[in-house]
Amino acid sequence: MSDAIKTRIQAKLSLLYGAEQVETLFPQVMQLIDSFPVQRTPSPEGTPDLNLTEKDAILITYGDMVHSGGEAPLKTLHDFLKATIHEQVNTVHLLPFYPYSSDDGFSVIDYYAVNPEVGTWDDVRTMRQDFNLMFDLVLNHISAESGWFRAYLRGEAPYDGYFIDFAPDEIPHEQLKLVRRPRALPLITPFQTSRGERHVWTTFSADQIDLNVENPAVLLELLKIMLFYVENGANLLRLDAITYLWKTLGTESVHLPQTHTVAQLMRDVLDYAAPHVVIITETNVPHLENISYFGSGSNEAQMVYNFSLPPLLLHTYRTGDATILTNWAATLERVGERTTFFNFTASHDGIGVTPARGILPDADIDALVQLAEAHGGFVSYKNNSDGTRSPYELNATYFDAITHPDITARDPETAIARFLGAQSIMLAMMGVPGIYFHSLFGSRNWREGVEQTGRYRTINRQKFEVDVLRKELSQAEGLRRHVLARYLALLRVRGAQLAFHPLAAQTVLNLHPGVVAIQRGEGRNCVLALTNVREDAAEVTLPDGRWRDLLGGELVLSGKVTLMPYQVAWLKRL
């Protein structure tokens, strides 16, 4: 290992735990790295290039999103994706496929195991033969049913120090009120332990027990898990809920310097042990807080979720006005030379509204809340430190959020055009596209699932018998077939243009209040992506030069162009 990387790791351990602990802690970290089995080829600077191109697109899916009666769902999923999207989507984000007790996987019982209901590690590694893989490192919390927490309840070392707890008469209520909350649930939960009743820190739910990363033994466990995931096929690692990782009483306990230091330490370890691996931070927070996880541009996450994009796109199609989205997109900048955005419109969670605060007026956020409910969705709330509550996320499929189901029923072509227009904007923006399974297949709100589980997020988490989905995709006039075909056509064009490289230049143009205009790349590789977000035609004046329409044929355009309602045009400079 280069002396520079060693020095960086030692410095970060010292910041986190003090110089005295480094003497024993640093050799333990080194031992983990030295035992890692992958051939290491670090760059001289220890900051490898971003290992992504314009051909990269990431499908977000559960391991059992499709299933059949006779085989492991992971194998069924692999075969289905290989047959349908393999040529245009090269990466699969497998949402937590570990044994779990709640939250559809995000309450992990065993970090090192595959849930036997979805398959085995062999199934995961086999999928890696055809797709790059992204795993979740759920590092903020673990299941109340995990071996770690059960050992804590029994008072067994070292697990008695793995969690944050208080005696009933020592709960610092006033300090805990300052903690920023993501959900409307209690922050601490009582448990009976070998030491009597203890109240344990539970940011997300009583079944998701926060880990005490202030204990260096916990950090070592997380580093070990991280390298294990890389060893078993992860090209990308999603640091789930890292916002809340480090807790300090008397603060909001979000985005603390120690949290960033842990993320940077993980980057150092990977830059040496597996420099091809990309870190993505999942921070569902306002935009400026979100992009802080780029760090200096070379020392923290290579990608951050572009959480403001989904609600801003929804606002744009609600109003038919691209002004706010255009003005916001014009401010987006990468930090350094090797970072970019993870762009998406939908995920396994809802459409977060917190990242739109400070960009959208409160009245427009309230309008999105009303829209979600009017379109057959739900709204989830969070508790605030002042005792009030506020909307946290909208729960609906993105297809039904964009267009009222009544319009879809009488005019499905318009609904498809609106939905794919929103997707085209996401695909054109600087970064790597993340596409949720249900977006690719045009899924609708699954309210029956919410009735079954009692959880709003289930509305966007329907799972399919694979033959049923295949049959729907075979129907010539079916909505799913048309959405998938047109989506793959966009991806096919995108993957062939250097202008859509994750690091390519981006300029956002203000050509018309109803048109989103994103110019990517430079010179002969330049592409101008235009999307009309209105139900009326829009005339725009093109930048100087001649342009070829990549989506509509070989027509050469110059001067002015008229975009039909909800039309998408990707124009390449000649």
XYZ file of C-alpha atoms in Angstrom:
574
model
C 0.000 0.000 0.000
C 1.309 3.464 -0.826
C 2.501 5.597 2.063
C 0.021 8.312 1.043
C -3.003 6.051 1.497
C -1.636 4.713 4.768
C -1.230 8.247 6.028
C -4.786 9.157 4.999
C -6.250 6.134 6.792
C -4.262 6.824 9.950
C -5.315 10.468 9.933
C -8.996 9.597 9.634
C -8.823 6.987 12.384
C -7.188 9.603 14.597
C -9.960 12.101 13.858
C -12.601 9.543 14.716
C -11.123 7.829 17.752
C -8.086 9.771 18.939
C -4.378 9.241 18.411
C -4.045 6.758 21.265
C -6.421 4.257 19.643
C -4.745 4.463 16.236
C -1.772 2.424 17.415
C -3.974 -0.663 17.830
C -6.757 0.179 15.370
C -4.638 0.901 12.287
C -3.010 -2.573 12.187
C -6.478 -4.115 12.403
C -7.649 -2.102 9.403
C -4.485 -3.076 7.542
C -5.066 -6.726 8.320
C -8.564 -6.504 6.810
C -7.190 -4.935 3.647
C -4.272 -7.336 3.336
C -6.604 -10.329 3.629
C -8.811 -9.061 0.800
C -8.462 -11.605 -2.031
C -8.874 -9.377 -5.098
C -5.787 -8.392 -7.070
C -5.023 -4.796 -6.168
C -3.884 -2.294 -8.792
C -4.117 1.125 -7.160
C -3.399 4.227 -9.197
C -0.277 6.166 -8.177
C -2.428 8.935 -6.730
C -4.869 6.565 -5.044
C -7.808 8.293 -6.778
C -8.773 6.156 -9.790
C -10.864 7.463 -12.657
C -14.631 7.089 -12.455
C -15.214 3.643 -13.909
C -18.446 4.584 -15.736
C -19.444 5.604 -19.265
C -22.459 6.710 -21.298
C -23.347 3.025 -21.713
C -24.031 2.607 -18.002
C -27.631 2.438 -16.799
C -28.677 0.935 -13.470
C -31.877 -1.009 -12.858
C -33.135 -0.786 -9.256
C -34.952 -3.958 -8.220
C -35.677 -6.390 -5.440
C -34.167 -9.833 -5.894
C -37.632 -11.374 -6.026
C -39.381 -8.733 -8.154
C -40.274 -11.568 -10.524
C -40.671 -15.178 -9.463
C -41.871 -18.578 -10.607
C -42.736 -21.696 -8.692
C -39.787 -23.856 -9.564
C -36.571 -21.894 -8.995
C -34.850 -19.241 -6.899
C -36.262 -15.759 -7.618
C -32.733 -14.403 -8.194
C -32.306 -16.864 -11.054
C -35.749 -16.010 -12.442
C -34.912 -12.314 -12.255
C -31.544 -12.854 -13.933
C -33.057 -14.794 -16.831
C -35.912 -12.297 -17.238
C -33.620 -9.262 -17.296
C -31.191 -10.957 -19.649
C -34.037 -11.645 -22.075
C -35.633 -8.183 -21.900
C -33.202 -5.370 -21.098
C -29.647 -6.726 -21.177
C -28.574 -4.855 -24.296
C -29.525 -1.440 -22.890
C -29.148 -1.855 -19.099
C -25.803 -3.191 -17.918
C -26.066 -2.836 -14.126
C -28.504 -4.156 -11.522
C -28.955 -2.605 -8.106
C -30.120 -5.538 -6.010
C -31.992 -4.015 -3.104
C -31.135 -5.777 0.190
C -31.258 -9.494 -0.482
C -30.043 -10.472 2.988
C -32.217 -12.118 5.658
C -34.385 -9.393 7.188
C -37.213 -8.817 9.629
C -38.962 -5.677 8.298
C -38.829 -2.687 5.913
C -38.625 -4.992 2.874
C -34.983 -5.792 3.485
C -33.588 -2.728 5.227
C -33.730 -4.342 8.657
C -30.880 -6.790 8.115
C -30.577 -9.887 10.292
C -27.330 -11.187 8.783
C -25.096 -9.039 6.568
C -23.173 -12.056 5.286
C -26.075 -14.244 4.139
C -28.495 -14.295 1.220
C -32.144 -14.628 2.141
C -32.874 -18.271 1.234
C -36.300 -17.191 -0.042
C -34.591 -15.369 -2.951
C -31.546 -17.553 -3.601
C -27.897 -18.041 -2.733
C -24.558 -16.314 -3.166
C -24.025 -18.522 -6.216
C -27.142 -16.936 -7.771
C -25.749 -13.477 -7.055
C -22.342 -14.308 -8.512
C -23.957 -15.871 -11.581
C -25.868 -12.647 -12.240
C -22.518 -10.859 -12.056
C -21.505 -12.718 -15.236
C -24.030 -10.663 -17.250
C -24.537 -7.496 -15.209
C -22.496 -5.206 -13.030
C -23.974 -5.244 -9.527
C -24.765 -2.650 -6.902
C -25.271 -3.764 -3.271
C -26.641 -1.910 -0.263
C -24.348 -1.409 2.709
C -26.961 -0.831 5.419
C -24.540 0.725 7.852
C -26.763 2.852 10.101
C -28.818 0.082 11.684
C -29.403 -3.652 12.032
C -32.455 -5.808 12.811
C -33.663 -6.286 16.365
C -33.662 -9.999 15.469
C -29.993 -10.024 14.482
C -27.416 -12.058 16.366
C -25.595 -8.844 17.254
C -28.593 -7.292 18.990
C -29.663 -10.486 20.729
C -26.140 -10.793 22.140
C -26.428 -7.163 23.321
C -29.677 -8.002 25.139
C -27.837 -10.841 26.903
C -25.004 -8.465 27.850
C -22.363 -10.346 25.840
C -19.123 -8.694 24.772
C -18.296 -7.135 22.361
C -21.929 -6.570 21.366
C -22.754 -4.808 24.628
C -20.996 -1.799 23.077
C -22.452 -2.022 19.562
C -25.550 0.104 20.240
C -26.508 3.446 21.802
C -28.614 3.076 24.924
C -29.793 4.889 28.022
C -31.076 3.847 31.424
C -34.717 4.937 31.998
C -33.626 7.635 34.443
C -30.792 8.881 32.200
C -32.671 9.637 28.955
C -31.508 13.090 27.733
C -34.947 14.153 26.502
C -34.091 17.785 25.741
C -31.018 16.843 23.730
C -32.877 14.137 21.831
C -35.490 16.690 20.766
C -32.791 18.341 18.632
C -32.231 15.204 16.533
C -33.525 15.516 12.980
C -36.083 12.792 12.282
C -36.838 11.050 8.976
C -40.043 9.389 10.177
C -42.945 9.921 12.557
C -41.831 7.205 14.989
C -40.137 7.283 18.435
C -36.394 7.948 18.381
C -35.669 5.589 21.292
C -37.250 2.222 22.080
C -37.291 0.370 25.433
C -35.933 -3.200 25.594
C -35.498 -5.610 28.486
C -31.843 -6.588 28.793
C -29.638 -8.477 31.232
C -29.011 -5.061 32.843
C -32.685 -4.241 33.157
C -34.677 -1.893 30.954
C -32.605 0.086 28.452
C -33.803 2.629 25.902
C -32.047 2.115 22.563
C -31.560 4.579 19.677
C -33.826 3.596 16.753
C -33.851 6.255 14.037
C -36.157 4.435 11.608
C -38.239 1.953 13.608
C -38.251 -0.187 16.730
C -37.007 -3.089 14.606
C -34.059 -1.134 13.158
C -31.461 -0.659 15.863
C -28.871 2.041 15.237
C -25.244 0.931 15.340
C -22.783 2.751 17.582
C -20.040 3.628 15.084
C -18.341 5.674 17.804
C -17.153 2.241 18.906
C -14.188 1.383 16.630
C -15.091 -2.311 16.754
C -18.309 -1.461 14.897
C -16.386 0.428 12.222
C -14.130 -2.590 11.712
C -17.216 -4.769 11.267
C -18.589 -2.394 8.614
C -15.288 -2.327 6.720
C -15.198 -6.114 6.792
C -18.747 -6.308 5.412
C -17.907 -3.761 2.710
C -14.956 -5.805 1.450
C -17.000 -8.998 1.635
C -19.590 -7.455 -0.702
C -16.896 -6.426 -3.173
C -15.444 -9.924 -3.042
C -18.873 -11.301 -3.938
C -19.464 -9.122 -6.965
C -20.375 -5.549 -6.001
C -19.095 -2.937 -8.467
C -21.046 -0.186 -6.725
C -21.860 0.236 -3.038
C -24.847 2.250 -1.840
C -24.258 3.673 1.628
C -27.807 3.505 2.944
C -29.018 6.265 5.299
C -25.473 7.445 5.925
C -26.925 10.838 6.865
C -27.633 9.554 10.395
C -24.539 7.409 10.955
C -22.765 9.308 13.762
C -24.696 10.627 16.744
C -23.657 13.446 19.091
C -26.050 14.618 21.795
C -26.834 18.305 21.571
C -26.800 18.290 17.753
C -29.213 17.296 14.977
C -27.023 14.175 14.547
C -27.066 14.442 10.755
C -24.131 15.066 8.400
C -21.705 15.306 11.300
C -18.000 15.675 10.425
C -17.397 12.160 11.726
C -19.991 10.803 9.275
C -18.101 12.332 6.367
C -14.837 11.032 7.794
C -16.211 7.463 7.860
C -17.322 7.778 4.223
C -13.880 9.095 3.295
C -12.184 6.261 5.152
C -14.255 3.754 3.200
C -13.189 5.488 0.001
C -9.517 5.227 1.033
C -9.846 1.511 1.737
C -11.546 0.886 -1.606
C -9.157 3.087 -3.575
C -6.456 0.646 -2.620
C -8.228 -2.694 -2.247
C -10.718 -2.342 -5.137
C -10.274 0.924 -7.065
C -12.936 -0.071 -9.608
C -15.695 0.114 -6.968
C -17.912 3.219 -6.881
C -19.443 4.597 -3.671
C -22.941 6.106 -3.880
C -24.330 7.946 -0.862
C -28.070 7.795 -0.197
C -29.006 11.042 1.555
C -32.644 12.047 1.167
C -32.094 15.633 2.281
C -32.049 19.162 0.791
C -29.767 19.560 -2.220
C -26.826 21.411 -0.694
C -26.616 18.898 2.154
C -26.828 16.065 -0.357
C -23.913 17.179 -2.525
C -21.688 17.654 0.534
C -20.992 13.915 0.212
C -18.884 14.601 -2.863
C -16.331 15.859 -0.331
C -13.411 17.520 -2.085
C -14.283 15.727 -5.314
C -11.674 13.004 -4.884
C -11.937 11.820 -1.290
C -15.564 10.800 -0.648
C -18.467 9.491 -2.771
C -18.054 9.290 -6.520
C -21.835 9.573 -6.930
C -24.690 11.035 -4.903
C -28.402 10.465 -5.422
C -29.950 13.467 -7.178
C -32.876 13.516 -4.761
C -34.240 16.907 -5.811
C -34.932 15.731 -9.360
C -38.032 13.514 -8.800
C -40.181 16.133 -7.017
C -39.021 18.919 -9.342
C -39.942 16.875 -12.417
C -43.322 16.112 -10.880
C -43.865 19.829 -10.253
C -42.866 20.595 -13.835
C -45.453 18.243 -15.315
C -48.101 19.339 -12.826
C -47.746 22.973 -13.872
C -46.543 22.645 -17.471
C -43.848 25.142 -16.515
C -40.160 24.222 -16.750
C -38.841 27.431 -15.203
C -37.984 26.188 -11.706
C -36.499 22.914 -12.975
C -34.461 24.797 -15.588
C -33.116 27.314 -13.084
C -32.206 24.577 -10.600
C -30.595 22.317 -13.189
C -28.467 25.242 -14.367
C -26.836 25.322 -10.914
C -25.775 21.663 -10.899
C -22.039 21.213 -10.845
C -19.824 18.254 -10.248
C -17.243 18.620 -7.484
C -13.808 17.776 -8.807
C -13.101 15.752 -11.923
C -14.275 12.282 -10.859
C -17.750 12.729 -9.401
C -21.223 12.758 -10.886
C -24.896 12.382 -10.026
C -27.048 9.280 -9.711
C -30.192 10.488 -11.485
C -33.546 8.823 -10.942
C -37.256 9.566 -10.827
C -38.489 6.606 -8.779
C -37.088 4.056 -6.398
C -38.332 1.444 -3.925
C -39.183 4.369 -1.636
C -41.602 7.204 -2.316
C -40.970 10.547 -3.973
C -39.172 12.574 -1.323
C -40.340 16.176 -0.941
C -37.712 17.287 1.590
C -35.054 17.675 -1.162
C -37.355 20.151 -2.938
C -37.597 22.471 0.054
C -35.783 25.716 -0.613
C -36.263 25.173 -4.347
C -40.050 24.934 -4.523
C -42.265 27.343 -2.556
C -44.244 25.721 0.253
C -47.454 26.195 -1.723
C -46.077 24.097 -4.576
C -44.993 21.348 -2.180
C -48.505 21.367 -0.725
C -49.820 21.057 -4.284
C -47.677 17.950 -4.838
C -49.116 16.434 -1.664
C -52.629 17.074 -2.968
C -51.660 15.684 -6.387
C -50.381 12.419 -4.925
C -53.613 11.808 -3.062
C -55.758 12.861 -6.030
C -53.856 10.397 -8.245
C -54.576 7.465 -5.936
C -51.410 7.645 -3.859
C -50.576 8.352 -0.227
C -48.424 10.754 1.776
C -45.959 9.822 4.535
C -45.068 12.307 7.282
C -42.143 12.888 9.623
C -41.891 14.454 13.086
C -40.120 17.796 13.448
C -38.087 18.975 16.425
C -40.730 21.629 17.256
C -43.403 18.976 17.750
C -45.084 19.486 14.379
C -45.085 17.069 11.471
C -44.536 17.640 7.763
C -44.789 15.647 4.524
C -41.747 13.459 3.970
C -42.554 11.521 0.806
C -45.297 10.869 -1.713
C -46.193 7.210 -2.147
C -47.211 6.363 -5.707
C -45.694 4.841 -8.809
C -44.082 7.559 -10.891
C -46.340 6.698 -13.823
C -49.500 7.454 -11.840
C -47.909 10.433 -10.089
C -47.161 12.136 -13.419
C -50.645 11.623 -14.914
C -54.043 11.230 -13.295
C -55.303 7.656 -13.718
C -58.523 8.937 -15.313
C -56.485 10.521 -18.125
C -54.508 7.306 -18.553
C -57.757 5.346 -18.901
C -59.159 7.497 -21.706
C -55.894 8.586 -23.374
C -53.054 6.159 -22.622
C -50.875 7.588 -25.415
C -50.759 10.971 -23.658
C -50.000 9.305 -20.325
C -47.118 7.350 -21.874
C -45.763 10.474 -23.574
C -45.827 12.473 -20.328
C -44.154 9.696 -18.381
C -41.422 9.042 -20.942
C -40.863 12.774 -21.325
C -40.016 12.933 -17.625
C -37.755 9.906 -18.030
C -36.002 11.494 -21.019
C -35.079 14.530 -18.925
C -33.595 12.281 -16.268
C -31.674 10.304 -18.910
C -30.265 13.459 -20.467
C -28.934 15.013 -17.284
C -25.310 14.824 -16.207
C -24.754 11.591 -14.352
C -25.745 7.928 -14.463
C -29.430 6.972 -14.782
C -31.061 4.786 -12.142
C -34.310 3.182 -13.329
C -36.672 1.521 -10.900
C -38.142 -1.766 -12.129
C -41.693 -0.450 -12.065
C -40.798 2.605 -14.142
C -39.281 0.472 -16.872
C -42.448 -1.610 -17.062
C -45.013 1.183 -16.634
C -46.497 -0.044 -13.352
C -49.560 1.506 -11.765
C -50.429 2.144 -8.132
C -50.786 -1.141 -6.228
C -53.312 -0.051 -3.625
C -54.279 -3.665 -2.969
C -50.765 -4.232 -1.647
C -51.140 -1.336 0.783
C -54.329 -2.927 2.082
C -52.434 -6.189 2.591
C -49.423 -4.746 4.437
C -50.742 -1.519 5.945
C -47.638 0.275 4.618
C -47.876 3.114 2.109
C -44.589 2.234 0.382
C -46.059 -1.088 -0.742
C -47.946 0.857 -3.430
C -44.722 0.912 -5.456
C -43.377 -2.548 -4.553
C -45.616 -5.035 -6.338
C -43.917 -8.308 -7.286
C -44.870 -10.410 -10.292
C -45.294 -13.991 -11.330
C -42.878 -13.934 -14.253
C -45.180 -15.600 -16.798
C -47.911 -13.061 -16.036
C -45.533 -10.163 -16.678
C -44.223 -11.792 -19.858
C -47.802 -12.180 -21.094
C -48.528 -8.515 -20.455
C -45.384 -7.541 -22.334
C -46.476 -9.654 -25.294
C -49.787 -7.811 -25.745
C -49.468 -5.635 -28.849
C -51.556 -2.787 -27.456
C -50.543 -3.212 -23.836
C -49.286 -0.237 -21.850
C -46.339 -2.193 -20.399
C -45.148 -3.250 -23.854
C -45.215 0.322 -25.180
C -43.491 1.822 -22.134
C -40.700 -0.768 -22.196
C -40.122 -0.527 -25.960
C -39.912 3.269 -25.946
C -37.795 3.345 -22.801
C -35.290 0.909 -24.306
C -35.220 2.992 -27.495
C -34.192 6.047 -25.473
C -31.511 4.026 -23.695
C -30.238 2.634 -27.003
C -29.712 6.134 -28.399
C -28.269 7.420 -25.133
C -25.682 4.653 -24.906
C -24.364 5.459 -28.397
C -23.594 9.133 -27.697
C -20.406 10.323 -25.991
C -22.331 13.457 -25.030
C -24.113 11.425 -22.339
C -20.918 10.320 -20.612
C -21.382 10.865 -16.840
C -18.561 13.422 -16.832
C -19.479 15.214 -20.089
C -20.178 18.936 -19.946
C -23.716 20.134 -19.280
C -25.326 23.463 -20.149
C -28.965 24.120 -19.360
C -30.638 26.521 -21.800
C -33.712 28.672 -21.236
C -35.361 28.419 -24.662
C -39.046 28.310 -23.711
C -40.947 28.208 -20.376
C -42.576 24.934 -21.390
C -39.414 23.211 -22.631
C -36.551 21.624 -20.707
C -33.400 22.104 -22.797
C -30.217 20.332 -21.729
C -27.079 20.545 -23.849
C -24.542 17.795 -23.216
C -21.023 17.398 -24.547
C -19.003 19.680 -26.766
C -18.100 20.158 -30.428
C -19.231 17.433 -32.826
C -20.254 15.250 -29.863
C -22.736 17.819 -28.594
C -26.364 16.716 -28.095
C -29.243 19.069 -27.304
C -32.039 17.276 -25.418
C -35.400 19.029 -25.679
C -38.596 18.002 -23.864
C -41.911 19.794 -24.140
C -43.716 19.463 -20.787
C -46.959 21.068 -21.993
C -50.138 19.858 -23.687
C -49.637 22.559 -26.338
C -47.020 22.769 -29.082
C -43.949 24.866 -28.296
C -41.685 26.669 -30.776
C -38.036 27.089 -29.803
C -35.090 28.748 -31.500
C -32.154 26.378 -31.718
C -28.577 27.433 -30.977
C -26.521 28.277 -34.060
C -25.581 25.362 -36.277
C -27.231 22.355 -37.908
C -28.698 19.482 -35.939
C -29.707 15.900 -36.689
C -32.678 14.410 -34.801
C -31.452 11.196 -33.143
C -34.939 10.039 -32.174
C -37.042 11.085 -35.147
C -34.807 10.242 -38.097
C -32.128 11.899 -40.185
C -33.822 15.287 -40.584
C -31.359 18.191 -40.460
C -32.680 21.089 -38.413
C -31.632 24.704 -37.987
C -33.267 27.911 -36.874
C -36.614 27.188 -35.227
C -38.269 23.887 -34.372
C -41.778 23.142 -33.162
C -42.177 20.500 -30.484
C -45.561 18.806 -30.365
C -47.264 18.273 -26.973
C -44.970 16.264 -24.663
C -42.540 15.600 -27.525
C -38.921 14.637 -26.870
C -36.176 15.548 -29.354
C -32.480 14.722 -28.981
C -30.562 16.737 -31.540
C -26.909 16.101 -32.409
C -24.765 18.894 -33.729
C -23.474 18.357 -37.277
